[in-house]
Amino acid sequence: MQHQFSMPTVPPPEELLDCETLIDQYLRDPNLQKRYPLALNRIAAQEVPIEIKPVNPSPLSQLQRMEPKQMFWVRARGYIGEGDMKMHCCVAAYISDYAFLGTALLPHQWQHKVHFMVSLDHSMWFHAPFRADHWMLYECESPWAGGSRGLVHGRLWRQDGVLAVTCAQEGVIRVKPQVSESKL
């Protein structure tokens, strides 16, 4: 007996821009440079050991509420090899934590400044063999957030549509409301 959800239909990673290219585009936008100079430069300076290609990147020029769902194509930078499945699982654990709790913030990101986020628990279930150095679709959704906590579910899909890993995380999210500047 076996069944699984169907992998979402999304463009393949070869058709999408990676995070570095998107950040470079944002840095060239004079309006964004004025609004978010420190944040954009901080993001651009980070070295992340995984490649990320957002499926529907959020337009930073539009302050909008977003649904608490996001998808990325992800893979480790470099070759890991076929023999060490434990290493692939470790990389999947790193990938699964990347931007995971941030999914719970998407409907609120322009209303609050985040003081800190910390995981209370993080569980993973491994269903099928996978290669963390091959592209996998990471589907994240937050069914609930409130009371300074957020719950997020995630699924890592192999490119052939096989569900490889399921994840769940609950975390504490401490925020402060954004103070708008007076126009008077």
Short mmCIF file of C-alpha atoms in Angstrom, two decimals:
data_model
loop_
_atom_site.label_atom_id
_atom_site.label_comp_id
_atom_site.label_asym_id
_atom_site.label_seq_id
_atom_site.Cartn_x
_atom_site.Cartn_y
_atom_site.Cartn_z
CA MET A 1 0.00 0.00 0.00
CA GLN A 2 1.37 3.42 -0.94
CA HIS A 3 0.07 6.88 -1.86
CA GLN A 4 1.28 10.46 -1.81
CA PHE A 5 0.06 13.96 -2.64
CA SER A 6 0.83 15.17 -6.15
CA MET A 7 3.75 17.51 -6.57
CA PRO A 8 2.60 21.05 -7.44
CA THR A 9 2.92 22.01 -11.09
CA VAL A 10 5.62 24.67 -11.26
CA PRO A 11 8.22 25.81 -13.80
CA PRO A 12 11.43 23.74 -13.72
CA PRO A 13 14.44 25.30 -11.97
CA GLU A 14 16.20 25.95 -15.29
CA GLU A 15 13.48 28.51 -16.15
CA LEU A 16 13.74 30.49 -12.88
CA LEU A 17 16.13 33.11 -11.54
CA ASP A 18 18.29 32.28 -8.54
CA CYS A 19 18.24 34.37 -5.36
CA GLU A 20 21.54 36.10 -6.19
CA THR A 21 20.16 37.36 -9.53
CA LEU A 22 16.93 38.53 -7.89
CA ILE A 23 18.84 40.37 -5.16
CA ASP A 24 21.05 41.98 -7.81
CA GLN A 25 17.91 43.20 -9.61
CA TYR A 26 16.52 44.57 -6.34
CA LEU A 27 19.82 46.36 -5.60
CA ARG A 28 19.60 48.12 -8.98
CA ASP A 29 16.11 49.46 -8.25
CA PRO A 30 16.60 53.04 -6.92
CA ASN A 31 13.29 52.98 -5.02
CA LEU A 32 14.26 49.81 -3.17
CA GLN A 33 17.76 51.15 -2.50
CA LYS A 34 16.20 54.12 -0.69
CA ARG A 35 13.71 52.01 1.30
CA TYR A 36 15.78 48.95 2.22
CA PRO A 37 19.50 49.71 1.72
CA LEU A 38 20.77 47.86 4.80
CA ALA A 39 18.49 44.86 4.42
CA LEU A 40 19.32 44.34 0.73
CA ASN A 41 23.06 44.69 1.27
CA ARG A 42 22.93 42.33 4.27
CA ILE A 43 21.10 39.72 2.19
CA ALA A 44 23.52 40.17 -0.73
CA ALA A 45 26.53 39.65 1.57
CA GLN A 46 25.31 36.30 2.92
CA GLU A 47 26.97 33.16 1.66
CA VAL A 48 24.50 30.29 1.68
CA PRO A 49 25.68 26.71 1.02
CA ILE A 50 22.54 25.95 -0.98
CA GLU A 51 21.26 27.21 -4.32
CA ILE A 52 17.75 28.64 -4.18
CA LYS A 53 15.35 29.52 -6.99
CA PRO A 54 12.05 30.94 -5.73
CA VAL A 55 9.04 29.80 -7.76
CA ASN A 56 7.04 33.01 -7.21
CA PRO A 57 9.46 35.62 -5.86
CA SER A 58 7.73 38.38 -3.95
CA PRO A 59 7.98 41.78 -5.61
CA LEU A 60 9.70 43.93 -2.99
CA SER A 61 8.42 47.05 -4.70
CA GLN A 62 4.86 46.11 -3.77
CA LEU A 63 4.00 46.16 -0.10
CA GLN A 64 1.33 43.52 0.06
CA ARG A 65 0.00 40.78 2.25
CA MET A 66 1.04 37.42 0.94
CA GLU A 67 -0.52 34.04 1.48
CA PRO A 68 1.49 31.97 4.01
CA LYS A 69 2.80 29.67 1.28
CA GLN A 70 6.02 29.65 -0.72
CA MET A 71 7.96 27.30 -2.96
CA PHE A 72 11.64 27.12 -3.87
CA TRP A 73 13.78 24.88 -5.99
CA VAL A 74 16.77 24.05 -3.77
CA ARG A 75 19.94 21.99 -3.87
CA ALA A 76 23.32 21.87 -2.20
CA ARG A 77 26.12 23.80 -3.84
CA GLY A 78 28.61 21.30 -5.18
CA TYR A 79 28.72 17.54 -5.49
CA ILE A 80 27.94 15.38 -2.44
CA GLY A 81 28.11 11.96 -4.04
CA GLU A 82 25.89 8.92 -4.09
CA GLY A 83 27.27 6.82 -1.25
CA ASP A 84 26.68 8.96 1.83
CA MET A 85 22.90 9.08 2.39
CA LYS A 86 23.48 10.48 5.89
CA MET A 87 25.12 13.55 4.38
CA HIS A 88 22.15 14.02 2.02
CA CYS A 89 19.83 13.82 5.06
CA CYS A 90 21.94 16.41 6.92
CA VAL A 91 21.80 18.78 3.96
CA ALA A 92 18.03 18.21 3.70
CA ALA A 93 17.77 19.16 7.40
CA TYR A 94 19.65 22.41 6.67
CA ILE A 95 17.45 23.08 3.63
CA SER A 96 14.28 22.33 5.59
CA ASP A 97 15.10 25.04 8.14
CA TYR A 98 15.90 27.69 5.54
CA ALA A 99 13.12 30.32 5.46
CA PHE A 100 10.77 27.82 7.10
CA LEU A 101 9.44 29.97 9.97
CA GLY A 102 9.54 32.97 7.65
CA THR A 103 6.60 31.39 5.83
CA ALA A 104 4.42 32.16 8.88
CA LEU A 105 5.39 35.84 8.55
CA LEU A 106 4.35 36.31 4.93
CA PRO A 107 0.84 37.67 5.65
CA HIS A 108 2.31 40.05 8.27
CA GLN A 109 5.79 40.95 7.00
CA TRP A 110 5.09 44.60 6.24
CA GLN A 111 3.23 45.24 9.49
CA HIS A 112 5.81 44.01 11.99
CA LYS A 113 9.53 44.14 12.61
CA VAL A 114 10.88 40.77 13.71
CA HIS A 115 12.96 40.84 16.89
CA PHE A 116 13.79 37.15 16.77
CA MET A 117 12.55 33.75 15.64
CA VAL A 118 13.53 30.48 17.25
CA SER A 119 12.42 26.90 16.66
CA LEU A 120 10.54 25.10 19.42
CA ASP A 121 10.54 21.82 17.54
CA HIS A 122 11.45 20.59 14.08
CA SER A 123 10.49 17.15 12.80
CA MET A 124 11.37 15.42 9.56
CA TRP A 125 10.08 12.24 7.95
CA PHE A 126 12.14 10.64 5.16
CA HIS A 127 9.97 8.78 2.63
CA ALA A 128 12.14 8.02 -0.40
CA PRO A 129 15.83 8.17 -1.39
CA PHE A 130 16.96 11.55 -2.75
CA ARG A 131 20.07 13.51 -3.65
CA ALA A 132 20.41 16.85 -1.85
CA ASP A 133 22.79 17.99 -4.60
CA HIS A 134 20.00 17.59 -7.18
CA TRP A 135 17.17 20.10 -7.54
CA MET A 136 14.25 19.48 -5.17
CA LEU A 137 11.06 21.51 -4.86
CA TYR A 138 10.54 22.79 -1.32
CA GLU A 139 6.87 23.54 -0.68
CA CYS A 140 6.21 25.45 2.58
CA GLU A 141 2.90 26.51 4.13
CA SER A 142 1.84 27.90 7.47
CA PRO A 143 -1.66 26.77 8.45
CA TRP A 144 -1.61 28.83 11.68
CA ALA A 145 0.25 31.63 13.47
CA GLY A 146 -0.72 33.54 16.60
CA GLY A 147 0.21 34.18 20.20
CA SER A 148 3.86 34.75 19.26
CA ARG A 149 4.11 31.31 17.66
CA GLY A 150 3.97 29.97 14.13
CA LEU A 151 3.41 26.50 12.70
CA VAL A 152 4.84 25.53 9.32
CA HIS A 153 4.61 22.36 7.22
CA GLY A 154 6.99 21.54 4.37
CA ARG A 155 7.49 18.97 1.64
CA LEU A 156 10.67 18.29 -0.33
CA TRP A 157 9.89 16.81 -3.76
CA ARG A 158 12.36 15.18 -6.12
CA GLN A 159 12.19 16.53 -9.68
CA ASP A 160 10.50 13.32 -10.81
CA GLY A 161 7.51 14.09 -8.52
CA VAL A 162 8.38 11.70 -5.69
CA LEU A 163 7.77 13.06 -2.17
CA ALA A 164 11.14 12.56 -0.46
CA VAL A 165 10.80 14.40 2.86
CA THR A 166 8.01 15.92 4.97
CA CYS A 167 8.83 18.51 7.64
CA ALA A 168 7.01 20.34 10.43
CA GLN A 169 8.20 23.14 12.67
CA GLU A 170 6.73 25.29 15.42
CA GLY A 171 8.59 28.36 16.52
CA VAL A 172 8.44 31.45 18.65
CA ILE A 173 8.23 34.67 16.67
CA ARG A 174 8.66 37.93 18.58
CA VAL A 175 7.62 41.00 16.62
CA LYS A 176 7.14 44.71 17.15
CA PRO A 177 4.60 46.70 15.09
CA GLN A 178 6.18 48.90 12.40
CA VAL A 179 6.02 52.59 13.26
CA SER A 180 4.98 54.61 10.26
CA GLU A 181 6.54 58.01 9.72
CA SER A 182 4.14 60.92 10.03
CA LYS A 183 3.42 62.76 6.79
CA LEU A 184 2.37 65.94 8.64
#
